[in-house]
CSV table of C-alpha atoms and ligand atoms in Angstrom, one decimal:
chain,number,residue,atom,x,y,z
L,1,MET,CA,0.0,0.0,0.0
L,2,ASP,CA,1.3,3.4,-0.9
L,3,ARG,CA,2.5,5.9,1.7
L,4,ILE,CA,3.3,9.6,1.6
L,5,ARG,CA,6.4,11.0,3.1
L,6,ILE,CA,6.6,14.7,4.0
L,7,ARG,CA,9.5,16.7,5.4
L,8,GLY,CA,7.8,19.6,7.0
L,9,GLY,CA,8.6,23.2,7.7
L,10,ARG,CA,8.7,24.6,4.2
L,11,PRO,CA,6.3,27.6,3.5
L,12,LEU,CA,4.2,27.0,0.4
L,13,HIS,CA,4.5,29.6,-2.4
L,14,GLY,CA,2.9,29.5,-5.8
L,15,LYS,CA,-0.3,28.6,-7.6
L,16,ILE,CA,-2.5,25.6,-7.2
L,17,ALA,CA,-5.1,24.7,-9.9
L,18,ILE,CA,-8.3,23.6,-8.3
L,19,SER,CA,-10.0,20.6,-9.8
L,20,GLY,CA,-13.7,20.0,-10.4
L,21,ALA,CA,-15.7,19.1,-7.3
L,22,LYS,CA,-15.9,15.4,-6.5
L,23,ASN,CA,-19.2,16.0,-4.6
L,24,ALA,CA,-20.7,17.7,-7.6
L,25,ALA,CA,-19.3,15.3,-10.2
L,26,LEU,CA,-20.7,12.1,-8.5
L,27,PRO,CA,-24.4,13.1,-8.6
L,28,LEU,CA,-24.0,14.6,-12.1
L,29,MET,CA,-22.7,11.3,-13.3
L,30,ALA,CA,-25.7,9.5,-11.7
L,31,ALA,CA,-28.0,12.0,-13.4
L,32,SER,CA,-26.8,10.7,-16.8
L,33,LEU,CA,-29.0,7.6,-16.1
L,34,LEU,CA,-32.1,9.9,-16.4
L,35,THR,CA,-31.7,10.2,-20.2
L,36,GLU,CA,-31.0,8.0,-23.2
L,37,GLU,CA,-29.0,10.9,-24.7
L,38,THR,CA,-25.4,11.8,-24.1
L,39,LEU,CA,-24.4,13.9,-21.1
L,40,VAL,CA,-21.0,15.4,-21.5
L,41,LEU,CA,-19.3,16.5,-18.2
L,42,ARG,CA,-16.3,18.8,-18.3
L,43,ASN,CA,-13.8,19.6,-15.6
L,44,LEU,CA,-14.2,16.2,-14.1
L,45,PRO,CA,-11.5,15.4,-11.5
L,46,HIS,CA,-9.5,12.2,-11.8
L,47,LEU,CA,-10.2,10.4,-8.5
L,48,ALA,CA,-10.8,6.9,-7.2
L,49,ASP,CA,-14.4,7.8,-6.4
L,50,ILE,CA,-15.0,8.9,-9.9
L,51,ALA,CA,-13.6,5.7,-11.2
L,52,THR,CA,-15.9,3.8,-8.8
L,53,MET,CA,-18.9,5.6,-10.2
L,54,THR,CA,-17.9,4.8,-13.8
L,55,HIS,CA,-17.8,1.1,-12.8
L,56,LEU,CA,-21.2,1.3,-11.3
L,57,LEU,CA,-22.7,3.2,-14.3
L,58,ALA,CA,-21.1,0.8,-16.7
L,59,GLN,CA,-22.8,-2.2,-15.2
L,60,HIS,CA,-26.2,-0.3,-15.5
L,61,GLY,CA,-25.5,0.0,-19.2
L,62,THR,CA,-23.9,3.4,-19.5
L,63,GLU,CA,-21.3,3.8,-22.3
L,64,LEU,CA,-18.5,6.1,-21.1
L,65,SER,CA,-15.8,7.7,-23.0
L,66,MET,CA,-13.1,10.0,-21.6
L,67,ALA,CA,-11.5,12.7,-23.7
L,68,GLY,CA,-8.2,14.5,-23.1
L,69,GLU,CA,-7.3,17.7,-21.3
L,70,HIS,CA,-9.7,20.6,-21.8
L,71,PRO,CA,-8.2,23.1,-24.3
L,72,GLY,CA,-8.7,25.9,-21.7
L,73,GLY,CA,-5.7,24.7,-19.7
L,74,GLY,CA,-4.4,22.1,-17.3
L,75,HIS,CA,-6.7,22.9,-14.4
L,76,MET,CA,-9.8,22.3,-16.4
L,77,GLY,CA,-9.4,18.6,-16.0
L,78,HIS,CA,-11.0,16.0,-18.3
L,79,VAL,CA,-14.1,15.5,-20.2
L,80,LEU,CA,-16.4,12.4,-19.8
L,81,ALA,CA,-19.2,11.5,-22.1
L,82,LEU,CA,-21.9,9.3,-20.6
L,83,ARG,CA,-24.7,7.7,-22.7
L,84,THR,CA,-27.2,5.2,-21.3
L,85,HIS,CA,-29.3,4.4,-24.3
L,86,ASP,CA,-30.8,1.4,-22.5
L,87,ILE,CA,-30.5,0.5,-18.8
L,88,SER,CA,-29.2,-3.1,-18.8
L,89,SER,CA,-29.5,-3.6,-15.1
L,90,THR,CA,-31.3,-1.8,-12.4
L,91,GLU,CA,-29.3,-3.4,-9.6
L,92,ALA,CA,-26.4,-1.6,-7.8
L,93,PRO,CA,-24.5,-4.4,-6.2
L,94,TYR,CA,-23.0,-4.5,-2.7
L,95,ASP,CA,-19.4,-4.9,-4.0
L,96,ILE,CA,-19.5,-1.4,-5.6
L,97,VAL,CA,-21.8,0.4,-3.2
L,98,ARG,CA,-19.8,-0.6,-0.1
L,99,LYS,CA,-16.7,1.1,-1.6
L,100,MET,CA,-18.5,4.4,-1.9
L,101,ARG,CA,-21.6,5.6,-0.2
L,102,ALA,CA,-22.5,8.1,-3.0
L,103,SER,CA,-23.4,5.0,-5.1
L,104,VAL,CA,-26.8,5.2,-3.5
L,105,LEU,CA,-27.3,8.3,-5.8
L,106,VAL,CA,-28.3,5.9,-8.6
L,107,LEU,CA,-31.4,4.9,-6.7
L,108,GLY,CA,-33.5,8.0,-7.7
L,109,PRO,CA,-32.6,8.1,-11.4
L,110,LEU,CA,-33.0,4.3,-11.9
L,111,LEU,CA,-36.4,4.3,-10.2
L,112,ALA,CA,-37.6,7.4,-12.1
L,113,ARG,CA,-36.5,6.1,-15.5
L,114,CYS,CA,-37.3,2.3,-15.1
L,115,GLY,CA,-39.9,2.2,-12.4
L,116,GLN,CA,-37.7,-0.1,-10.3
L,117,ALA,CA,-34.3,-0.4,-8.7
L,118,ARG,CA,-32.5,-2.7,-6.4
L,119,VAL,CA,-29.6,-0.9,-4.7
L,120,SER,CA,-27.4,-2.2,-1.9
L,121,LEU,CA,-27.6,-0.5,1.4
L,122,PRO,CA,-24.3,1.4,1.8
L,123,GLY,CA,-23.9,0.3,5.4
L,124,GLY,CA,-21.7,2.2,7.9
L,125,CYS,CA,-18.5,3.9,7.3
L,126,ALA,CA,-15.6,5.2,9.2
L,127,ILE,CA,-17.2,8.5,10.1
L,128,GLY,CA,-20.5,7.2,11.4
L,129,THR,CA,-23.5,5.0,10.7
L,130,ARG,CA,-24.9,7.3,7.9
L,131,PRO,CA,-28.3,5.8,7.3
L,132,VAL,CA,-30.4,6.3,4.1
L,133,ASP,CA,-33.8,6.6,5.7
L,134,MET,CA,-34.5,10.1,4.3
L,135,HIS,CA,-33.7,8.9,0.7
L,136,ILE,CA,-36.2,6.1,1.2
L,137,GLY,CA,-38.9,8.2,3.0
L,138,GLY,CA,-38.7,10.8,0.3
L,139,LEU,CA,-39.1,8.4,-2.6
L,140,GLU,CA,-42.1,6.8,-0.7
L,141,ALA,CA,-43.7,10.3,-0.5
L,142,LEU,CA,-43.5,10.3,-4.3
L,143,GLY,CA,-45.4,7.0,-4.5
L,144,ALA,CA,-42.6,4.5,-4.5
L,145,GLU,CA,-43.1,1.2,-2.8
L,146,ILE,CA,-39.9,0.3,-0.9
L,147,GLU,CA,-38.8,-2.8,0.9
L,148,LEU,CA,-35.5,-3.7,2.5
L,149,ASP,CA,-34.5,-7.2,1.4
L,150,ASP,CA,-31.3,-8.9,2.3
L,151,GLY,CA,-29.2,-5.7,2.6
L,152,TYR,CA,-30.8,-4.2,-0.5
L,153,ILE,CA,-33.3,-1.4,-1.1
L,154,LEU,CA,-36.0,-2.8,-3.4
L,155,ALA,CA,-37.9,0.1,-4.9
L,156,ARG,CA,-40.8,0.0,-7.3
L,157,ALA,CA,-43.0,2.6,-9.0
L,158,PRO,CA,-44.6,0.7,-11.9
L,159,GLN,CA,-46.8,3.7,-12.8
L,160,GLY,CA,-43.9,6.1,-12.4
L,161,LEU,CA,-43.3,8.5,-9.5
L,162,GLN,CA,-46.0,11.0,-8.6
L,163,GLY,CA,-45.9,14.6,-7.5
L,164,GLY,CA,-45.8,15.3,-3.8
L,165,VAL,CA,-44.3,17.3,-1.0
L,166,VAL,CA,-41.2,15.9,0.8
L,167,VAL,CA,-40.2,17.6,4.0
L,168,PHE,CA,-36.8,16.4,5.0
L,169,PRO,CA,-36.6,16.0,8.8
L,170,GLN,CA,-32.9,16.9,8.7
L,171,VAL,CA,-30.7,18.5,6.1
L,172,SER,CA,-29.1,15.8,3.8
L,173,VAL,CA,-27.1,16.5,0.8
L,174,GLY,CA,-27.5,13.0,-0.7
L,175,ALA,CA,-31.2,12.7,0.0
L,176,THR,CA,-31.8,16.1,-1.6
L,177,GLU,CA,-29.9,15.0,-4.6
L,178,ASN,CA,-31.6,11.6,-5.0
L,179,LEU,CA,-35.0,13.2,-4.7
L,180,LEU,CA,-34.2,16.0,-7.0
L,181,MET,CA,-33.1,13.6,-9.7
L,182,ALA,CA,-36.1,11.3,-9.2
L,183,ALA,CA,-38.5,14.3,-9.2
L,184,THR,CA,-37.5,15.5,-12.7
L,185,LEU,CA,-39.4,12.6,-14.3
L,186,ALA,CA,-42.3,12.5,-11.8
L,187,LYS,CA,-45.9,13.1,-12.9
L,188,GLY,CA,-46.9,16.5,-11.5
L,189,GLU,CA,-45.1,18.9,-9.1
L,190,VAL,CA,-42.7,17.8,-6.4
L,191,VAL,CA,-41.7,20.2,-3.6
L,192,LEU,CA,-38.6,19.4,-1.5
L,193,GLU,CA,-38.7,21.3,1.8
L,194,ASN,CA,-35.7,21.7,4.1
L,195,ALA,CA,-33.5,20.7,1.2
L,196,ALA,CA,-29.8,21.0,1.5
L,197,ARG,CA,-28.4,24.2,-0.1
L,198,GLU,CA,-24.8,23.0,-0.9
L,199,PRO,CA,-23.5,24.6,-4.1
L,200,GLU,CA,-23.0,21.0,-5.5
L,201,ILE,CA,-26.8,20.7,-5.4
L,202,GLY,CA,-27.2,23.9,-7.3
L,203,ASP,CA,-24.7,22.5,-9.8
L,204,LEU,CA,-26.8,19.3,-10.2
L,205,ALA,CA,-30.1,21.4,-10.5
L,206,ASN,CA,-28.5,23.6,-13.2
L,207,CYS,CA,-27.3,20.6,-15.1
L,208,LEU,CA,-30.7,18.9,-14.9
L,209,ASN,CA,-32.4,22.1,-16.1
L,210,SER,CA,-30.0,22.2,-19.1
L,211,MET,CA,-31.2,18.6,-19.7
L,212,GLY,CA,-34.8,19.9,-19.9
L,213,ALA,CA,-35.8,19.6,-16.2
L,214,ARG,CA,-38.0,22.3,-14.6
L,215,ILE,CA,-36.5,23.1,-11.2
L,216,GLU,CA,-37.1,26.4,-9.4
L,217,GLY,CA,-35.7,27.6,-6.1
L,218,ILE,CA,-32.1,26.7,-6.8
L,219,GLY,CA,-29.9,27.8,-3.9
L,220,SER,CA,-32.8,27.9,-1.5
L,221,ASP,CA,-34.1,25.3,1.0
L,222,THR,CA,-37.3,24.8,-1.0
L,223,LEU,CA,-36.9,23.2,-4.5
L,224,ARG,CA,-39.9,23.1,-6.8
L,225,ILE,CA,-39.8,20.6,-9.6
L,226,GLN,CA,-42.4,20.3,-12.4
L,227,GLY,CA,-41.9,16.7,-13.7
L,228,VAL,CA,-41.3,16.3,-17.4
L,229,GLU,CA,-41.7,13.2,-19.6
L,230,LYS,CA,-38.2,13.0,-20.9
L,231,LEU,CA,-34.8,14.6,-20.3
L,232,SER,CA,-32.3,15.2,-23.1
L,233,GLY,CA,-28.5,15.2,-23.2
L,234,ALA,CA,-26.4,18.3,-22.2
L,235,ASP,CA,-22.8,19.6,-22.1
L,236,TYR,CA,-22.0,20.8,-18.6
L,237,ALA,CA,-18.8,21.9,-16.7
L,238,VAL,CA,-18.6,20.7,-13.1
L,239,LEU,CA,-18.0,23.5,-10.6
L,240,PRO,CA,-14.6,23.9,-8.9
L,241,ASP,CA,-14.1,22.0,-5.6
L,242,ARG,CA,-14.5,24.4,-2.7
L,243,ILE,CA,-13.4,21.7,-0.2
L,244,GLU,CA,-10.1,21.1,-2.1
L,245,ALA,CA,-9.6,24.9,-2.5
L,246,ALA,CA,-10.1,25.5,1.3
L,247,THR,CA,-7.8,22.5,2.1
L,248,TYR,CA,-5.0,24.1,0.1
L,249,ALA,CA,-5.8,27.5,1.6
L,250,MET,CA,-5.2,25.9,5.0
L,251,ALA,CA,-2.0,24.3,3.7
L,252,ALA,CA,-0.7,27.7,2.7
L,253,ALA,CA,-1.6,29.2,6.1
L,254,ILE,CA,-0.3,26.4,8.2
L,255,THR,CA,3.1,26.7,6.5
L,256,GLY,CA,3.2,30.5,6.7
L,257,GLY,CA,3.2,30.7,2.9
L,258,GLU,CA,1.1,32.4,0.2
L,259,VAL,CA,-0.7,30.5,-2.5
L,260,GLU,CA,-3.2,31.5,-5.3
L,261,LEU,CA,-5.9,29.0,-5.8
L,262,LEU,CA,-6.6,29.1,-9.5
L,263,GLY,CA,-10.2,28.6,-10.5
L,264,ALA,CA,-11.5,28.7,-6.9
L,265,ARG,CA,-14.8,30.5,-6.6
L,266,TRP,CA,-14.7,33.1,-3.8
L,267,GLU,CA,-18.5,33.2,-3.4
L,268,LEU,CA,-18.5,29.5,-2.5
L,269,MET,CA,-15.9,29.9,0.2
L,270,GLU,CA,-17.1,33.0,2.1
L,271,ALA,CA,-18.1,31.2,5.3
L,272,VAL,CA,-14.8,29.4,5.3
L,273,ALA,CA,-12.9,32.6,4.5
L,274,ALA,CA,-14.7,34.4,7.4
L,275,ALA,CA,-13.8,31.7,9.9
L,276,LEU,CA,-10.2,31.5,8.7
L,277,ALA,CA,-10.0,35.3,8.9
L,278,ARG,CA,-10.7,35.1,12.6
L,279,ALA,CA,-7.8,32.6,12.8
L,280,ASN,CA,-5.6,35.3,11.1
L,281,VAL,CA,-5.6,33.7,7.6
L,282,ARG,CA,-6.0,36.3,4.9
L,283,MET,CA,-8.0,35.3,1.8
L,284,GLN,CA,-9.1,37.6,-1.1
L,285,PRO,CA,-10.6,37.1,-4.5
L,286,THR,CA,-8.3,37.6,-7.5
L,287,ASP,CA,-8.9,37.7,-11.3
L,288,CYS,CA,-8.0,34.0,-11.5
L,289,GLY,CA,-9.3,32.6,-8.1
L,290,VAL,CA,-8.4,33.2,-4.5
L,291,LEU,CA,-5.2,34.4,-2.9
L,292,VAL,CA,-4.4,33.0,0.6
L,293,SER,CA,-1.6,33.9,3.0
L,294,ALA,CA,-0.9,33.6,6.7
L,295,GLY,CA,-1.2,36.8,8.7
L,296,SER,CA,2.2,38.1,9.9
L,297,ASP,CA,1.4,37.5,13.6
L,298,GLY,CA,0.9,33.8,13.3
L,299,LEU,CA,-2.4,31.9,13.6
L,300,SER,CA,-5.0,32.4,16.3
L,301,GLY,CA,-7.3,29.9,18.0
L,302,ILE,CA,-11.0,30.2,17.1
L,303,ASN,CA,-14.2,28.4,17.9
L,304,VAL,CA,-16.0,26.7,15.0
L,305,THR,CA,-19.1,24.6,14.7
L,306,THR,CA,-19.8,22.6,11.6
L,307,ALA,CA,-23.1,23.1,9.9
L,308,PRO,CA,-24.9,22.5,6.5
L,309,TYR,CA,-24.1,25.1,3.8
L,310,PRO,CA,-23.7,28.0,4.2
L,311,GLY,CA,-22.1,27.1,7.5
L,312,PHE,CA,-18.6,25.7,8.1
L,313,PRO,CA,-18.4,22.4,6.2
L,314,THR,CA,-17.8,19.1,8.1
L,315,ASP,CA,-15.6,18.2,5.2
L,316,LEU,CA,-13.1,20.8,6.4
L,317,GLN,CA,-13.3,20.1,10.1
L,318,ALA,CA,-10.2,17.8,10.2
L,319,GLN,CA,-8.1,20.2,8.2
L,320,LEU,CA,-9.1,23.1,10.5
L,321,MET,CA,-8.1,21.1,13.5
L,322,ALA,CA,-4.6,20.5,12.1
L,323,LEU,CA,-4.4,24.3,11.5
L,324,LEU,CA,-5.6,25.2,15.0
L,325,ALA,CA,-3.2,22.7,16.6
L,326,THR,CA,-0.4,25.1,15.4
L,327,ALA,CA,-2.2,28.3,16.3
L,328,ASN,CA,-1.6,30.6,19.3
L,329,GLY,CA,-4.2,29.9,22.0
L,330,ALA,CA,-7.1,27.6,22.5
L,331,ALA,CA,-9.8,26.7,20.1
L,332,MET,CA,-13.0,24.6,20.2
L,333,ILE,CA,-14.4,22.6,17.3
L,334,THR,CA,-17.9,21.3,17.5
L,335,GLU,CA,-18.9,18.6,14.9
L,336,THR,CA,-22.7,18.5,14.4
L,337,ILE,CA,-23.0,16.5,11.2
L,338,PHE,CA,-21.3,13.1,11.8
L,339,GLU,CA,-21.0,11.4,15.1
L,340,ASN,CA,-17.6,9.8,14.6
L,341,ARG,CA,-15.6,12.4,12.8
L,342,PHE,CA,-12.7,12.9,15.1
L,343,GLN,CA,-10.6,9.9,14.1
L,344,HIS,CA,-7.7,12.2,13.1
L,345,VAL,CA,-7.4,13.3,16.7
L,346,PRO,CA,-5.2,10.5,18.0
L,347,GLU,CA,-3.0,10.7,14.8
L,348,LEU,CA,-2.6,14.5,15.2
L,349,MET,CA,-1.7,13.9,18.9
L,350,ARG,CA,1.1,11.6,17.8
L,351,MET,CA,2.5,14.6,16.0
L,352,GLY,CA,2.4,16.7,19.2
L,353,ALA,CA,-1.1,18.3,19.0
L,354,ASP,CA,-2.8,18.9,22.3
L,355,ILE,CA,-6.5,18.0,21.8
L,356,THR,CA,-9.2,16.8,24.2
L,357,VAL,CA,-12.4,15.3,22.8
L,358,LYS,CA,-15.6,15.3,24.7
L,359,GLY,CA,-18.6,14.1,22.7
L,360,ALA,CA,-19.0,16.4,19.7
L,361,ASN,CA,-16.5,18.9,21.0
L,362,ALA,CA,-12.8,19.0,20.5
L,363,MET,CA,-10.7,21.4,22.6
L,364,VAL,CA,-7.5,22.2,20.7
L,365,ARG,CA,-4.7,23.9,22.6
L,366,GLY,CA,-2.7,25.5,19.9
L,367,ARG,CA,1.1,25.0,20.3
L,368,GLY,CA,1.9,28.1,18.1
L,369,GLY,CA,4.7,29.4,20.2
L,370,PRO,CA,5.9,33.0,19.7
L,371,ALA,CA,4.1,35.3,17.4
L,372,GLY,CA,5.2,34.9,13.8
L,373,SER,CA,6.3,31.3,14.2
L,374,VAL,CA,4.6,28.6,12.1
L,375,GLY,CA,4.2,24.9,12.6
L,376,GLY,CA,4.9,25.5,16.2
L,377,GLY,CA,5.0,22.5,18.4
L,378,LEU,CA,4.2,19.8,15.9
L,379,HIS,CA,6.8,17.2,15.0
L,380,GLY,CA,6.8,14.5,12.3
L,381,ALA,CA,5.7,11.0,13.1
L,382,PRO,CA,4.4,7.8,11.3
L,383,VAL,CA,0.6,8.2,11.2
L,384,MET,CA,-2.3,6.4,9.6
L,385,ALA,CA,-5.1,7.8,7.4
L,386,THR,CA,-8.6,6.7,8.4
L,387,ASP,CA,-10.9,8.6,6.0
L,388,LEU,CA,-10.6,11.1,3.2
L,389,ARG,CA,-10.6,14.4,5.1
L,390,ALA,CA,-8.8,12.9,8.2
L,391,SER,CA,-6.0,11.9,5.8
L,392,VAL,CA,-5.5,15.3,4.4
L,393,SER,CA,-5.5,16.9,7.8
L,394,LEU,CA,-2.4,14.7,8.5
L,395,VAL,CA,-0.8,16.0,5.3
L,396,LEU,CA,-1.4,19.6,6.5
L,397,ALA,CA,0.1,18.8,9.9
L,398,GLY,CA,3.0,17.1,8.2
L,399,LEU,CA,3.7,20.1,6.0
L,400,ALA,CA,4.0,22.3,9.1
L,401,ALA,CA,5.7,19.8,11.5
L,402,ALA,CA,9.4,19.7,12.1
L,403,GLY,CA,11.0,16.5,10.7
L,404,GLU,CA,9.5,13.6,8.7
L,405,THR,CA,5.9,12.4,8.6
L,406,VAL,CA,5.0,9.2,6.9
L,407,ILE,CA,1.3,8.7,6.3
L,408,SER,CA,0.1,5.2,5.5
L,409,ARG,CA,-3.2,4.1,3.9
L,410,VAL,CA,-3.2,7.0,1.5
L,411,TYR,CA,-5.7,5.3,-0.8
L,412,HIS,CA,-8.2,7.4,1.2
L,413,LEU,CA,-6.6,10.6,-0.2
L,414,ASP,CA,-6.8,9.3,-3.7
L,415,ARG,CA,-10.6,9.2,-3.3
L,416,GLY,CA,-10.8,12.9,-3.2
L,417,TYR,CA,-7.6,14.8,-3.9
L,418,GLU,CA,-6.3,14.9,-7.5
L,419,ARG,CA,-2.5,14.9,-7.9
L,420,LEU,CA,-2.1,16.1,-4.3
L,421,GLU,CA,1.7,15.5,-4.1
L,422,GLU,CA,2.3,17.2,-7.4
L,423,LYS,CA,0.2,20.3,-6.5
L,424,LEU,CA,1.9,20.7,-3.2
L,425,SER,CA,5.5,20.0,-4.4
L,426,ASP,CA,5.0,22.5,-7.2
L,427,CYS,CA,4.6,25.1,-4.4
L,428,GLY,CA,7.8,24.0,-2.6
L,429,ALA,CA,6.6,21.2,-0.3
L,430,ASP,CA,8.9,18.3,0.3
L,431,ILE,CA,6.3,15.5,-0.3
L,432,VAL,CA,6.7,12.2,-2.1
L,433,ARG,CA,4.7,9.1,-2.6
L,434,LEU,CA,6.4,5.9,-1.5
L,435,VAL,CA,5.2,3.0,-3.6
L,436,ASP,CA,5.6,-0.3,-1.8
A,1,LIG,C1,-22.4,14.5,1.5
A,1,LIG,C2,-21.0,14.6,1.0
A,1,LIG,C3,-20.0,14.5,2.2
A,1,LIG,C4,-20.3,15.5,3.3
A,1,LIG,C5,-21.8,15.4,3.7
A,1,LIG,C6,-22.2,16.5,4.6
A,1,LIG,C7,-21.1,13.7,-1.2
A,1,LIG,C8,-20.8,12.6,-2.2
A,1,LIG,N1,-20.7,13.6,0.1
A,1,LIG,O1,-22.5,13.2,2.1
A,1,LIG,O2,-18.7,14.7,1.7
A,1,LIG,O3,-19.5,15.2,4.4
A,1,LIG,O4,-22.6,15.5,2.5
A,1,LIG,O5,-21.9,17.7,4.1
A,1,LIG,O6,-21.6,14.8,-1.6
A,1,LIG,N2,-28.6,11.2,7.3
A,1,LIG,C9,-29.6,10.4,7.9
A,1,LIG,N3,-30.5,9.8,7.0
A,1,LIG,C10,-30.4,9.9,5.6
A,1,LIG,C11,-29.3,10.6,5.1
A,1,LIG,C12,-28.4,11.3,6.0
A,1,LIG,O7,-29.7,10.3,9.1
A,1,LIG,O8,-31.2,9.3,4.9
A,1,LIG,C13,-27.7,11.9,8.2
A,1,LIG,C14,-26.2,11.4,8.1
A,1,LIG,O9,-25.9,10.3,8.8
A,1,LIG,C15,-25.5,12.7,8.6
A,1,LIG,C16,-26.4,13.8,8.1
A,1,LIG,O10,-27.7,13.2,7.8
A,1,LIG,O11,-25.5,12.7,10.0
A,1,LIG,C17,-25.9,14.5,6.8
A,1,LIG,O12,-25.6,13.6,5.9
A,1,LIG,P1,-25.7,13.8,4.3
A,1,LIG,O13,-25.8,15.3,4.1
A,1,LIG,O14,-26.8,13.0,3.7
A,1,LIG,O15,-24.3,13.4,3.8
A,1,LIG,P2,-24.0,12.6,2.4
A,1,LIG,O16,-24.9,13.0,1.4
A,1,LIG,O17,-23.8,11.2,2.7
């Protein structure tokens, strides 16, 4: 299994091209099942999760063809054409779904187009139990009959899905996306209340509209969908990854460097920029993206609570914790979305971080040292990645720490960070992949 070795203490300087957003690309790929025509997705990141979704779609009958670099330049990524003329199988098998929870996003499209689907339950994962009850309840509200059978969700809607009102009891990105896709082909009007507002959902809705769907309320917590009989193909560019961008923003800050995030969209990062500003990280929009630098007095401790968009994302909580471990003063991080998302804590503590976890709260006593110092108090160590965002928090800590950090199980990183070592070493980091 590959490992990553980092020799820390080098400030990052340069430009990092931000890839297309994984969490937008995955539902957009699933949306291709809704039409027999071709959906072309541009700016698609090269990631293990994207490959998993291509395998899943291929076994449903999707023909996929990948074209080369976008002519606009390196950071535009690749172009994928997806065409599902006929759905050859409405079953999403356990072997693929267990690898990636987002596989459950094929449920809504398969059911809407074919009137039936059999999709494996995703089961638990490292960051918590992550049930799919809201996906199921929402589809039932549109007339689907759903049974759980042998670890599979068996869904049927032989007469097609009907209009209806779905009130989500809790904000869920995946449930909103599944219902949004299913609703596009329903008979009548579907209203989704308490819908998630993540920009990736807006991206999905915009793409669906360009395929002929009729969705209103994009960006709000109430989505109104007038069902149509058929969707057509489209040509759509995936939005830039705000989580990747903010991760590199924190990489720049934790090393006391200055980096321009090319292609990053400022308006998608405002909540994060506001939180980081309190920690003395400076971010500002530029003509090409966002410029980030550490304030001259070193980083400061702050209190942050994760929340659905537009709040501070849970997907940045681990990275923020690494940053705050090097700040001056104490900080408190409260995780409200997932119950088991502090697995990076023991690993960060192996690197010298001072963190106490009590329930959903983590008290981080920054080891920043004298004003102006960076990486204060952290030292390199062998550590283990446990999930995607936890892994990258160890990379950030390693970039700041004195000495050598070796991170094992880096396949987690490959799920969500495209060319991570290359992007960081181009800015002066001493980071290499050790292939065993
Ligand atoms: C998506 C993101 C993930 C991010 C998360 C929260 C993708 C591919 N993944 O995951 O990176 O961390 O949003 O921003 O976009 N829940 C239920 N029942 C359900 C569905 C969810 O109880 O039917 C709970 C979950 O366990 C969790 C909370 O709702 O506690 C939010 O989860 P959700 O927004 O659904 O996350 P995902 O869509 O899986």
